[in-house]
Short mmCIF file of C-alpha atoms and ligand atoms in Angstrom, two decimals:
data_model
loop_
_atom_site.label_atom_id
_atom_site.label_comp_id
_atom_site.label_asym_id
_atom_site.label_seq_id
_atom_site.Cartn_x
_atom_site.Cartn_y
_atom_site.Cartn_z
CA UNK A 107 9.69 19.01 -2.18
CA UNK A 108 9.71 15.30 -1.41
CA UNK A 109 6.75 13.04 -0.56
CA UNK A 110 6.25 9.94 0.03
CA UNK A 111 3.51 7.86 0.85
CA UNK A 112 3.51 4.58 2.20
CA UNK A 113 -0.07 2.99 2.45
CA UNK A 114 -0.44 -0.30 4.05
CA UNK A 115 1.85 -2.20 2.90
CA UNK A 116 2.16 -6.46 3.06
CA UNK A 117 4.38 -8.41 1.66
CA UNK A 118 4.06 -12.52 2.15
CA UNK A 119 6.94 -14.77 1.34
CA UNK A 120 4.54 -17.92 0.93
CA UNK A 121 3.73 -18.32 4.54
CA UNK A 122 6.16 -15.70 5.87
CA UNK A 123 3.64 -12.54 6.71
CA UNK A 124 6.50 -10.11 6.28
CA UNK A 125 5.11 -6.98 6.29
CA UNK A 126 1.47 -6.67 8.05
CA UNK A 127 -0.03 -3.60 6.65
CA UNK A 128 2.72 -0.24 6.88
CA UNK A 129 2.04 2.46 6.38
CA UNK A 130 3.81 6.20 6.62
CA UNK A 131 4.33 9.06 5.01
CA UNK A 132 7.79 11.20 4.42
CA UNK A 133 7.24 14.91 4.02
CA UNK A 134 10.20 16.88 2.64
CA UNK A 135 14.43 16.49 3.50
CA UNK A 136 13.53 14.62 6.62
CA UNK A 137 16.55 12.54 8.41
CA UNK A 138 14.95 9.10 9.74
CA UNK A 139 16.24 6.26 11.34
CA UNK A 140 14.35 3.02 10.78
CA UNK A 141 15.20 0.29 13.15
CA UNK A 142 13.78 -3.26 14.22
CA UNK A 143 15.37 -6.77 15.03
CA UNK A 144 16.98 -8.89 12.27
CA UNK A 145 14.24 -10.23 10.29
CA UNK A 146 12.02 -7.39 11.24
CA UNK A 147 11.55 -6.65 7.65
CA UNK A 148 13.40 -3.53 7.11
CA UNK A 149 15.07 -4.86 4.07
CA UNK A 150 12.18 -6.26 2.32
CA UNK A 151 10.61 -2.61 2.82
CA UNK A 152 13.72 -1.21 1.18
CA UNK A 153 13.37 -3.95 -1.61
CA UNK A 154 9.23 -2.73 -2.01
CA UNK A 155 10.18 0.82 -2.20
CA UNK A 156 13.15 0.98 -4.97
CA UNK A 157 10.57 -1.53 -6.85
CA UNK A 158 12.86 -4.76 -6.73
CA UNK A 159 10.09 -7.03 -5.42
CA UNK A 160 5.93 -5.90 -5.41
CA UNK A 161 3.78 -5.80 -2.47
CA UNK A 162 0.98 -8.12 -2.05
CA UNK A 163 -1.14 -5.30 -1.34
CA UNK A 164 -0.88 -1.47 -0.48
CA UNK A 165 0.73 1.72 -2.98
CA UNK A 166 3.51 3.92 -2.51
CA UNK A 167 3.23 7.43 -3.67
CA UNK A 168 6.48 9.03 -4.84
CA UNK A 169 5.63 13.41 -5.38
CA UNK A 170 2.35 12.35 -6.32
CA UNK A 171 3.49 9.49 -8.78
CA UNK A 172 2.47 5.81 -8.19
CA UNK A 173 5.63 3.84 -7.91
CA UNK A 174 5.05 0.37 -6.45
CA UNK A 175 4.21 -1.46 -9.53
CA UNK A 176 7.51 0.07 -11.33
CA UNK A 177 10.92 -1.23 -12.48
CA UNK A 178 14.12 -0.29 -10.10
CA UNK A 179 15.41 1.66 -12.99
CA UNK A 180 11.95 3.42 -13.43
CA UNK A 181 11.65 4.27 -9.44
CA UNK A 182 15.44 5.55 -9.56
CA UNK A 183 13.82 8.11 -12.18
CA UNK A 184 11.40 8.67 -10.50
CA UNK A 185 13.99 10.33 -7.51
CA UNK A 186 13.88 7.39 -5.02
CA UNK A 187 17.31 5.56 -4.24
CA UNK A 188 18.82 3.17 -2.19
CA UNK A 189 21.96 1.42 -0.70
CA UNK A 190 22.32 -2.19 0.10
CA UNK A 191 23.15 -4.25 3.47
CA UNK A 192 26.08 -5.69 0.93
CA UNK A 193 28.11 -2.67 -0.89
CA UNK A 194 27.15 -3.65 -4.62
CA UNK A 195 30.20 -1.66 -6.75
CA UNK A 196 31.46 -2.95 -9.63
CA UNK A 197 35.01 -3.74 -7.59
CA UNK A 198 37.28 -4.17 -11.07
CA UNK A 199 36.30 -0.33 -12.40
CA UNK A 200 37.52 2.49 -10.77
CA UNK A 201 35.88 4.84 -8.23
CA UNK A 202 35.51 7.16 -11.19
CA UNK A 203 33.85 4.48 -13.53
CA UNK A 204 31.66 3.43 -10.83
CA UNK A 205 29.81 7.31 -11.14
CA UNK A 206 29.13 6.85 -14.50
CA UNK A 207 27.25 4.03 -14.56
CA UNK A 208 24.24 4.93 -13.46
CA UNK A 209 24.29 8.24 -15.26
CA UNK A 210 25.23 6.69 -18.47
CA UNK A 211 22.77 3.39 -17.93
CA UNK A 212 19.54 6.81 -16.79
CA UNK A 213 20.52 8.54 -20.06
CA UNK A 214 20.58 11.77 -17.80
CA UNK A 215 23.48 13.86 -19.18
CA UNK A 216 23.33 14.45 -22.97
CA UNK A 217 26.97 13.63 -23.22
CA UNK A 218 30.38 11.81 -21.48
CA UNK A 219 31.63 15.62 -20.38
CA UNK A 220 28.75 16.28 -18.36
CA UNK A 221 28.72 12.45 -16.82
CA UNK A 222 32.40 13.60 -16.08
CA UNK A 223 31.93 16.63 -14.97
CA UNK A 224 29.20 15.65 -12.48
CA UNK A 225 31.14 12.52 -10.89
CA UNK A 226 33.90 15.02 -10.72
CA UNK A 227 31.90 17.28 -8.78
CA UNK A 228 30.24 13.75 -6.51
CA UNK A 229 33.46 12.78 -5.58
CA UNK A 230 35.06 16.01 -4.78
CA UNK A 231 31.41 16.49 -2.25
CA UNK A 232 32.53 13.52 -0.83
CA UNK A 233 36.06 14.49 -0.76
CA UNK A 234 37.03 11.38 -2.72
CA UNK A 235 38.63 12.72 -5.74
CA UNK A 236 42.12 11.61 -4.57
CA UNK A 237 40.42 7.52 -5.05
CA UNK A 238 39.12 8.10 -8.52
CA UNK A 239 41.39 6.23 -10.18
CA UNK A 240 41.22 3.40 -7.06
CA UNK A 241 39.62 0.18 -8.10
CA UNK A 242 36.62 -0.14 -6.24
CA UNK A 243 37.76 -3.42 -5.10
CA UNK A 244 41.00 -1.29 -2.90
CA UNK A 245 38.72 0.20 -0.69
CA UNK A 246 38.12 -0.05 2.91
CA UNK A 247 34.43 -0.74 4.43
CA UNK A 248 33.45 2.36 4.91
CA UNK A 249 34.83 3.84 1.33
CA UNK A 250 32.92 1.14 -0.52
CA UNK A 251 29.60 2.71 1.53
CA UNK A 252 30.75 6.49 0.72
CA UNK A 253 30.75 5.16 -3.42
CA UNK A 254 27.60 3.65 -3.08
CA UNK A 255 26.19 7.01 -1.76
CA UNK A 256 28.20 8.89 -4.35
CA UNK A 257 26.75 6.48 -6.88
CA UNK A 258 23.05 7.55 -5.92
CA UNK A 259 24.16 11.14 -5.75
CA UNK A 260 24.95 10.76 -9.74
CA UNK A 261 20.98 10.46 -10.27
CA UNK A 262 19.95 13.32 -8.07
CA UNK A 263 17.53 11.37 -5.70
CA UNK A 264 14.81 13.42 -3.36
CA UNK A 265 14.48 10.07 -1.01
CA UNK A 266 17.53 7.83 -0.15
CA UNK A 267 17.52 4.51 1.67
CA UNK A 268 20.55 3.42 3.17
CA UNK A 269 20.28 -0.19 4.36
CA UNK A 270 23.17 0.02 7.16
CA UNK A 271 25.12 2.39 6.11
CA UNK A 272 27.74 1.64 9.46
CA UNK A 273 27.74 -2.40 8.88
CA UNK A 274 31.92 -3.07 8.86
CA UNK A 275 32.88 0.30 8.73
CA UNK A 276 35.76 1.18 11.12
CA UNK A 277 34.72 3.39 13.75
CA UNK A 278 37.24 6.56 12.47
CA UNK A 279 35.18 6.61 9.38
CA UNK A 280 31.61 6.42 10.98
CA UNK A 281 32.30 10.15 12.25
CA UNK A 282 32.71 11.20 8.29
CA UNK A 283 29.76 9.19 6.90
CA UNK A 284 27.58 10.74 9.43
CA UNK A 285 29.04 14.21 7.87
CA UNK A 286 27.99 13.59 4.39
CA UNK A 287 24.63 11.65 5.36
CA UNK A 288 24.08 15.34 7.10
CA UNK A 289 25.30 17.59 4.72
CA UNK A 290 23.19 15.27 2.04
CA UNK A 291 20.23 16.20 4.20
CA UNK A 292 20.57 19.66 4.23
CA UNK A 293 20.48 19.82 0.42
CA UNK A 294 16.98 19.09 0.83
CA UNK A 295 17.07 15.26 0.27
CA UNK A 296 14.97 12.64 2.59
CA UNK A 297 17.16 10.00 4.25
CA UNK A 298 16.18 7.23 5.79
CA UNK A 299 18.96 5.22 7.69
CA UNK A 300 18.40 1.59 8.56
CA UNK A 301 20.69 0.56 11.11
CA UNK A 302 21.42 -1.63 14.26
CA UNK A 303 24.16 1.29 15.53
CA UNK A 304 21.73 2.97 18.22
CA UNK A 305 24.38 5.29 18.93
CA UNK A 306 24.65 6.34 15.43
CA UNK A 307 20.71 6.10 14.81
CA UNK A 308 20.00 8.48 17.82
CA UNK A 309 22.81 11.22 17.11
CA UNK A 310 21.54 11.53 13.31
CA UNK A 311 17.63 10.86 12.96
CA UNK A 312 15.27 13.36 14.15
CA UNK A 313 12.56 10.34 13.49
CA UNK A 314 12.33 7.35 14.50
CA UNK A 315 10.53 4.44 12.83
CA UNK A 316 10.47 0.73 14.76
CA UNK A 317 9.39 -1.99 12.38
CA UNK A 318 8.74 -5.42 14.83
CA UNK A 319 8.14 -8.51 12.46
CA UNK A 320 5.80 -6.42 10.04
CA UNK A 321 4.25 -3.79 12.18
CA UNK A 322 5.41 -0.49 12.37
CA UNK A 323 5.24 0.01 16.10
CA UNK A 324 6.32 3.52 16.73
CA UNK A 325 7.23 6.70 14.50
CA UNK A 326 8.32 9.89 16.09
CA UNK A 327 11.12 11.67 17.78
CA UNK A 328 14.07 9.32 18.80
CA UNK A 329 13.52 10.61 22.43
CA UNK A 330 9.61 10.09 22.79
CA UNK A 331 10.56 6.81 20.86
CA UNK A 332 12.99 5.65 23.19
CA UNK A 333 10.45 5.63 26.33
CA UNK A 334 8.07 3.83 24.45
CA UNK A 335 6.77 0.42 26.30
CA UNK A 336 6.21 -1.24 23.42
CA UNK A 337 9.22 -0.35 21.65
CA UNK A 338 11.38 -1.14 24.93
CA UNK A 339 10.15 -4.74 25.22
CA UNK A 340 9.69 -5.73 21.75
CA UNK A 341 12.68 -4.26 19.99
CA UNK A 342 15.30 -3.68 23.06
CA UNK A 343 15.04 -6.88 23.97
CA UNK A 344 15.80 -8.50 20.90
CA UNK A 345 18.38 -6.34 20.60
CA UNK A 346 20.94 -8.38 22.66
CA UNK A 347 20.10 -11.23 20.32
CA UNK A 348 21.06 -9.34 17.34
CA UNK A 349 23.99 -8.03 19.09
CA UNK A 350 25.21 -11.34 19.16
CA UNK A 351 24.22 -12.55 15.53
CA UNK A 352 26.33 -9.64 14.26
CA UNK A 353 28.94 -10.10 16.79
CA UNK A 354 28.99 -6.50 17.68
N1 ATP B 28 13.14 -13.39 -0.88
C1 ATP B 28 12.75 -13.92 0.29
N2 ATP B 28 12.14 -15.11 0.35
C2 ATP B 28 11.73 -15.64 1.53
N3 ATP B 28 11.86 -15.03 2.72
C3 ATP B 28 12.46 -13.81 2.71
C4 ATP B 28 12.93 -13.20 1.51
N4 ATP B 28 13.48 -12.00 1.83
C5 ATP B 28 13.37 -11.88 3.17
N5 ATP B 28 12.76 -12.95 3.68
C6 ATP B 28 12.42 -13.14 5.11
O1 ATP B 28 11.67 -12.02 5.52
C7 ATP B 28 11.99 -11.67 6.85
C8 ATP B 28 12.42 -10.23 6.90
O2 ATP B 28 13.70 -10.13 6.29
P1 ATP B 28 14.43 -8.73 6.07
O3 ATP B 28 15.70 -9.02 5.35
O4 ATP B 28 13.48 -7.78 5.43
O5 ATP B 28 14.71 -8.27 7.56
P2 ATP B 28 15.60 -7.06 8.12
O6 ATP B 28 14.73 -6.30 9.06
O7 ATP B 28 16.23 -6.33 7.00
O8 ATP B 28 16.70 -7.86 8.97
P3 ATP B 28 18.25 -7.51 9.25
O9 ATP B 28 18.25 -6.51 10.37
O10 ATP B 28 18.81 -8.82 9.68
O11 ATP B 28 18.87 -6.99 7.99
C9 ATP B 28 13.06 -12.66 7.32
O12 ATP B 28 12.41 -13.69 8.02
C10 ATP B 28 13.65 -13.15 6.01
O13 ATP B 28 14.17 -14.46 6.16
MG1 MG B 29 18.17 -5.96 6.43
#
């Protein structure tokens, strides 16, 4: 079952104190939402955890298995992965090549059949088989996000980061991300959604993390969460600004 363990972290961008000491711990296919005001440092946490930048200071613990000194490609193996703010397909191969990348660059199958076979089996879980021959680049917003989770799928993760997972998807296709971000869950995988969609954050996540310019402020259910004085002035109220900055 899936563990991780996040030990106070910090992470300085010369004299930018990004993250001030975080620190929580994921125990099996749990479904949290992580939310804070742009600039909070969500990202840079995402970054930390899939091993793209280090952390000053602090460990993560991946099923018992130190990971925050390793290599993105390691901490993939290792059965962490993530999505990105930005969709990051390869938009001139098809939905279809886009699975076997990551299978064929992890070595995982022994041979092309099986990669086949398995993307085959990804896209028809995501009911995308009919867009395997699609170039990545003819897909709508909310597509591009379903390949990037299909993409992770490929390397059988137990914890998955999705860095807004909603950003410029049309609302019609929000309803069937939330399906598959559900039905991911209940095949025993940890999610973690970072979003700015409240709506979306409090109909999925049965936890609730608030990061507030490096300090993790609250964790617990959305509802107990939500009532939170701390969490209602610090994060609430820069909500409207980052309303605004997003234009939604
Ligand atoms: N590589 C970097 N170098 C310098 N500063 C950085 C770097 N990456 C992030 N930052 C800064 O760290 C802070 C946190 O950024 P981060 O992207 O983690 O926030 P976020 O919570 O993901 O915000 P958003 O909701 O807007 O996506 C910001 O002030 C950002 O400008
Ligand atoms: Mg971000």
């Amino acid at each position: 079952m899936s563990n991780l363990v996040v030990t106070n972290l910090h992470k300085r961008f010369g004299g930018l104190h990004v993250l001030k000491g975080v620190s929580f711990t994921i125990d099996g296919p749990e479904l949290i939402g992580l939310i804070g005001p742009n600039g909070a440092g969500k990202t840079t946490l995402t970054n930390i955890l899939d091993g793209a930048i280090k952390p000053n200071s602090g460990t993560v613990y991946l099923n018992g298995e130190r990971i925050d000194q390793l290599q993105p490609y390691d901490v993939a193996a290792a059965g962490l992965g993530r999505t990105f703010q930005v969709t990051r397909s390869f938009r001139r191969m098809t939905v279809l090549e886009n699975l076997y990348v990551p299978a064929l660059a992890m070595g995982r199958e022994a041979n092309r059949n099986e990669v086949h076979d398995k993307a085959m089996s990804v896209l028809e879980f995501l009911t995308m088989d009919h867009l395997r021959n699609e170039f990545a680049q003819a897909l709508s917003g909310g597509q591009q996000k379903l390949l990037e989770l299909g993409r992770l799928l490929m390397l059988d993760p137990d914890v998955i980061i999705l860095d807004e997972p909603f950003a410029g998807v049309h609302p019609k296709l929000m309803e069937i991300i939330y399906h598959y971000i559900r039905r991911v869950n209940d095949e025993g995988k940890a999610i973690v959604i970072i979003s700015h969609q409240m709506d979306s954050i409090f109909s999925l996540s049965r936890r609730l993390l608030v990061l507030n310019y490096g300090d993790l402020i609250a964790d617990g259910p959305p509802e107990e969460v939500k009532r939170d004085a701390a969490v209602i002035e610090a994060y609430l109220g820069a909500e409207e600004g980052a309303e605004q900055a997003t234009g939604a």
